[in-house]
Short mmCIF file of C-alpha atoms in Angstrom, two decimals:
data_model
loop_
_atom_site.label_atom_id
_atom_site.label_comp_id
_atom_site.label_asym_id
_atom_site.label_seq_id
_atom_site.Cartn_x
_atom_site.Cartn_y
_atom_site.Cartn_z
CA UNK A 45 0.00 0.00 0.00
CA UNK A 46 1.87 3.31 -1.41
CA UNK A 47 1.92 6.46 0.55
CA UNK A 48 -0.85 8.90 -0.41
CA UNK A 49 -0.48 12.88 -0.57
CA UNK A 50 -1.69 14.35 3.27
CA UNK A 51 -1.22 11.07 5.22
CA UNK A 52 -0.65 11.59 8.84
CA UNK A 53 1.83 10.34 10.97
CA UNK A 54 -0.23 7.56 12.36
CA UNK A 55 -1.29 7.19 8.71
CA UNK A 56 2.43 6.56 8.23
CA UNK A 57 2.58 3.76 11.16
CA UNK A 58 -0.16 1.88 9.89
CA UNK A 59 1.20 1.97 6.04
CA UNK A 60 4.05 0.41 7.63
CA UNK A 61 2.50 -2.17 10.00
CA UNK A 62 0.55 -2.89 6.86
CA UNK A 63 3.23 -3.39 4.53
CA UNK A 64 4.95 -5.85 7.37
CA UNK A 65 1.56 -7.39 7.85
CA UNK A 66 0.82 -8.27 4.17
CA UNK A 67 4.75 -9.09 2.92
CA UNK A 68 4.33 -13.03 5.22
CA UNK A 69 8.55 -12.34 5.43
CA UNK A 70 10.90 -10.07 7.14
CA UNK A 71 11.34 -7.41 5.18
CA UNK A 72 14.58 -4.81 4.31
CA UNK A 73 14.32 -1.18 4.94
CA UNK A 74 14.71 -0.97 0.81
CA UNK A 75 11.73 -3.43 0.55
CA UNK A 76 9.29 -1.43 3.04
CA UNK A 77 10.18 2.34 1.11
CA UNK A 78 8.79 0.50 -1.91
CA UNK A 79 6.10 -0.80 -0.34
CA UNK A 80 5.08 2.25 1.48
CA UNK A 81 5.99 5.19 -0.58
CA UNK A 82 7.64 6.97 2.67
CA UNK A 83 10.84 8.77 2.54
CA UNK A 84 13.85 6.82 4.35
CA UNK A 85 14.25 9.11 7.21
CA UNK A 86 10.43 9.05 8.35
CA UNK A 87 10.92 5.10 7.60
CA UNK A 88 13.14 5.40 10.11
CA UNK A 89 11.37 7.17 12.94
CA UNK A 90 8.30 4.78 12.25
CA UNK A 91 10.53 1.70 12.57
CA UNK A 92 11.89 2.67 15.49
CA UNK A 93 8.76 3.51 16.85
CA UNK A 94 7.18 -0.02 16.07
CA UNK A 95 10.10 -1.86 17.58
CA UNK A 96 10.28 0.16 20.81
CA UNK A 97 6.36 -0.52 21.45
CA UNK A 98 6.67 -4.40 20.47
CA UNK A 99 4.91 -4.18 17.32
CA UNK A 100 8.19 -4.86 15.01
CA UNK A 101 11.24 -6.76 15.35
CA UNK A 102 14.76 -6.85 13.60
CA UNK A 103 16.88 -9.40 13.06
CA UNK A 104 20.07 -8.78 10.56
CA UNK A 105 18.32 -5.50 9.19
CA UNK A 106 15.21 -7.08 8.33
CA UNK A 107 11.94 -6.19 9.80
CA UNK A 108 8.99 -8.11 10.86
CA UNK A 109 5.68 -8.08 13.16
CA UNK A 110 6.89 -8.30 16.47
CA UNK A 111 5.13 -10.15 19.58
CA UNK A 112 2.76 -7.32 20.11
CA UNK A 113 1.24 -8.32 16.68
CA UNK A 114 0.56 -11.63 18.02
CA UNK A 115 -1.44 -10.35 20.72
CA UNK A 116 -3.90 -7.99 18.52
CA UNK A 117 -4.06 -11.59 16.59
CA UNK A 118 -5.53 -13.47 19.37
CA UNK A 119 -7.45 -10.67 20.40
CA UNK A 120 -9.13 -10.79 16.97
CA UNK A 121 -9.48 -14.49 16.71
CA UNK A 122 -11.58 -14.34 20.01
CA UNK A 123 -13.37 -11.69 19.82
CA UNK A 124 -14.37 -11.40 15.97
CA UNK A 125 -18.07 -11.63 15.88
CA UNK A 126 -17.90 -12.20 12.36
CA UNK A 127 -16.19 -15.40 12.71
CA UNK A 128 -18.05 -16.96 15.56
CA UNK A 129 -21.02 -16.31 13.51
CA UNK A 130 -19.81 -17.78 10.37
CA UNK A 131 -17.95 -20.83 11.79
CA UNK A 132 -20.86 -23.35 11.83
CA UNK A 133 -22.22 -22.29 8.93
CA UNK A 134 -18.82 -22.89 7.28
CA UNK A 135 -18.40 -26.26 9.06
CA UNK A 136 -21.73 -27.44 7.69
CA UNK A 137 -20.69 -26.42 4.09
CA UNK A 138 -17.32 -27.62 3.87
CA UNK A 139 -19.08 -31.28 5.45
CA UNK A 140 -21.80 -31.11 3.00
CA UNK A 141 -19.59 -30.43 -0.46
CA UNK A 142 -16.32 -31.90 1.21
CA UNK A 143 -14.32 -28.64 -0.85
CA UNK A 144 -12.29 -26.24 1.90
CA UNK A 145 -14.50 -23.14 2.39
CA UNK A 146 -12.99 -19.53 3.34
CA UNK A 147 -14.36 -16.60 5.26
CA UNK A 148 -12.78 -13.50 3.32
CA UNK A 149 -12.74 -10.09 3.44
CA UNK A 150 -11.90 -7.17 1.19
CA UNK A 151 -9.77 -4.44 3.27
CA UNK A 152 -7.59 -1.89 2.02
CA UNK A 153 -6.97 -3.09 -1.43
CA UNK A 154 -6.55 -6.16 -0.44
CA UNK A 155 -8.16 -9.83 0.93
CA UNK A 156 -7.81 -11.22 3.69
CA UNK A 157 -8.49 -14.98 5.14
CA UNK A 158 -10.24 -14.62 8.62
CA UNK A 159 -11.22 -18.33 8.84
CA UNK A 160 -10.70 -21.40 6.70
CA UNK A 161 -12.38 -24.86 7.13
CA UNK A 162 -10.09 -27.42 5.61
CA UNK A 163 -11.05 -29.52 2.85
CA UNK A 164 -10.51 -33.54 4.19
CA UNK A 165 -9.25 -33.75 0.36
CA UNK A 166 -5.32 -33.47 0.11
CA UNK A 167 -5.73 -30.88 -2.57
CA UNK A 168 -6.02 -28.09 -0.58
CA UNK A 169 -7.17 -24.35 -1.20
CA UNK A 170 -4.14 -22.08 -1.25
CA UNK A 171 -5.34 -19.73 1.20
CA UNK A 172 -4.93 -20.16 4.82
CA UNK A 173 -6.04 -18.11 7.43
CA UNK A 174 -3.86 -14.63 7.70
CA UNK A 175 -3.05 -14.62 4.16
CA UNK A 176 -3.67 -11.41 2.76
CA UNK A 177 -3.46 -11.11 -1.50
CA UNK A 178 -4.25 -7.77 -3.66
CA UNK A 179 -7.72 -7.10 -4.69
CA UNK A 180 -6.78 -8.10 -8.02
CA UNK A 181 -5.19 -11.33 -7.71
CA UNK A 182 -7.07 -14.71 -7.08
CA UNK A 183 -10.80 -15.99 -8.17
CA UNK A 184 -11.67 -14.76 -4.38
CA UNK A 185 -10.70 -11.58 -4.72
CA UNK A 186 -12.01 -10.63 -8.01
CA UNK A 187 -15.00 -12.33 -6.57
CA UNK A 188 -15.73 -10.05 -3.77
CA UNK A 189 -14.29 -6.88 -6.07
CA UNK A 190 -17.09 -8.11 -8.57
CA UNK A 191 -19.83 -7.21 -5.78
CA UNK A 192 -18.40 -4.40 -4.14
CA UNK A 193 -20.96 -1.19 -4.83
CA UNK A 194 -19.70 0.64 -8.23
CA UNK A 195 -18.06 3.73 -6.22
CA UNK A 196 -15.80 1.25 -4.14
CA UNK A 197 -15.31 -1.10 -6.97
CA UNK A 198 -14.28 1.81 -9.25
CA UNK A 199 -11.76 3.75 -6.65
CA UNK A 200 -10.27 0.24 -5.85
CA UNK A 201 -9.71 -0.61 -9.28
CA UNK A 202 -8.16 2.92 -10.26
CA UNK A 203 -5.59 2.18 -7.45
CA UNK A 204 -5.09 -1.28 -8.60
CA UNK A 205 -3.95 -1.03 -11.78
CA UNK A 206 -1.76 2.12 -12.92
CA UNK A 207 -2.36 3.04 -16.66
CA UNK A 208 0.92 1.83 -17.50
CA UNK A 209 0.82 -1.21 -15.62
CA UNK A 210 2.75 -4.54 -17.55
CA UNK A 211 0.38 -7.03 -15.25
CA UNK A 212 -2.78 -5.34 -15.69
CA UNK A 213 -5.49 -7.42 -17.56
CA UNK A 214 -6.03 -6.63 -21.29
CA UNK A 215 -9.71 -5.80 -20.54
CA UNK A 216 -7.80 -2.84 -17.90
CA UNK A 217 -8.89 0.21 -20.21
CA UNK A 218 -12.83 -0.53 -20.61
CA UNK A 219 -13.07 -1.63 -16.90
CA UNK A 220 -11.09 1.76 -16.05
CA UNK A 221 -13.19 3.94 -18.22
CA UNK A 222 -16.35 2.46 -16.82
CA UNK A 223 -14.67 2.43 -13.47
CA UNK A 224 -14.19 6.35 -14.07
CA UNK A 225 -17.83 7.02 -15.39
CA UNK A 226 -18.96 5.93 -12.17
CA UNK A 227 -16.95 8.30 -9.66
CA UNK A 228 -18.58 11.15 -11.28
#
């Protein structure tokens, strides 16, 4: 997730904690300025801030969630409504088509695996509970992108995929004009 123009400076924490969050390995300080669009010296300060408060930890120069990470984890996975309210529901599905089924969510440009009932089949769905993957990558994604409301879908898809992008789908240019038509 890059930097955008008036981000605050616990804008700039969370672009890093994201970027950490969403890599799944340690990361250099030259990997996180790409990922986050932040100049090296404010990097620096937000670093430093993460790993004096627990939430980031270094090993060799690289940089990853720290234990204070692992506690917002846990307090998610026991207090997410969401979840608890899904689970059975998700238990009963997977038993009745024997296929893995996935809780996921769109957030930030991005999807995210809350909960996943596995599949008693050893071909296995390659998400797993944590994983994050862009908005525009996977059937899952582009499945919860296709029923986003057009305002959402549009703004995430203009973010997505720059105009010059090499890995942008040929069908980029009519999605992104239609895309624009409907933030106006």
């Amino acid at each position: 997730m890059k930097q955008e123009t008036g981000v605050t400076g616990a804008e700039r924490l969370l672009l890093v904690l994201t970027a950490l969050a969403s890599h799944g390995n340690a990361m250099s300080i030259k990997d996180m300025l790409g990922a986050t669009g932040l100049a090296q010296s404010t990097l620096y300060r937000q670093v430093a801030l993460l790993k004096r408060w627990g939430f980031v930890t270094e090993d060799a120069g690289f940089y990853a969630p720290g234990p204070v990470s692992l506690q917002l984890a846990l307090g998610f996975d026991i207090n997410s409504m969401l979840v608890e309210a899904s689970r059975d529901g998700m238990m009963q599905l997977s038993r009745t088509t024997q296929e893995s089924v996935g809780l996921i969510v769109a957030v930030n440009d991005q999807v995210i695996c809350l909960e996943m009932i596995e599949s008693t089949h050893s071909l296995r769905c390659s998400f797993e509970k944590g994983r994050a993957v862009p908005l525009r990558a996977g059937a899952s994604a582009k499945s919860l992108l296709a029923f986003m409301a057009d305002k959402p879908r549009a703004e995430t898809f203009e973010r997505q995929f720059a105009d010059d992008d090499p890995h942008a789908p040929p069908w980029r240019r009519s999605w992104k004009a239609s895309a624009r038509a409907a933030t106006r």
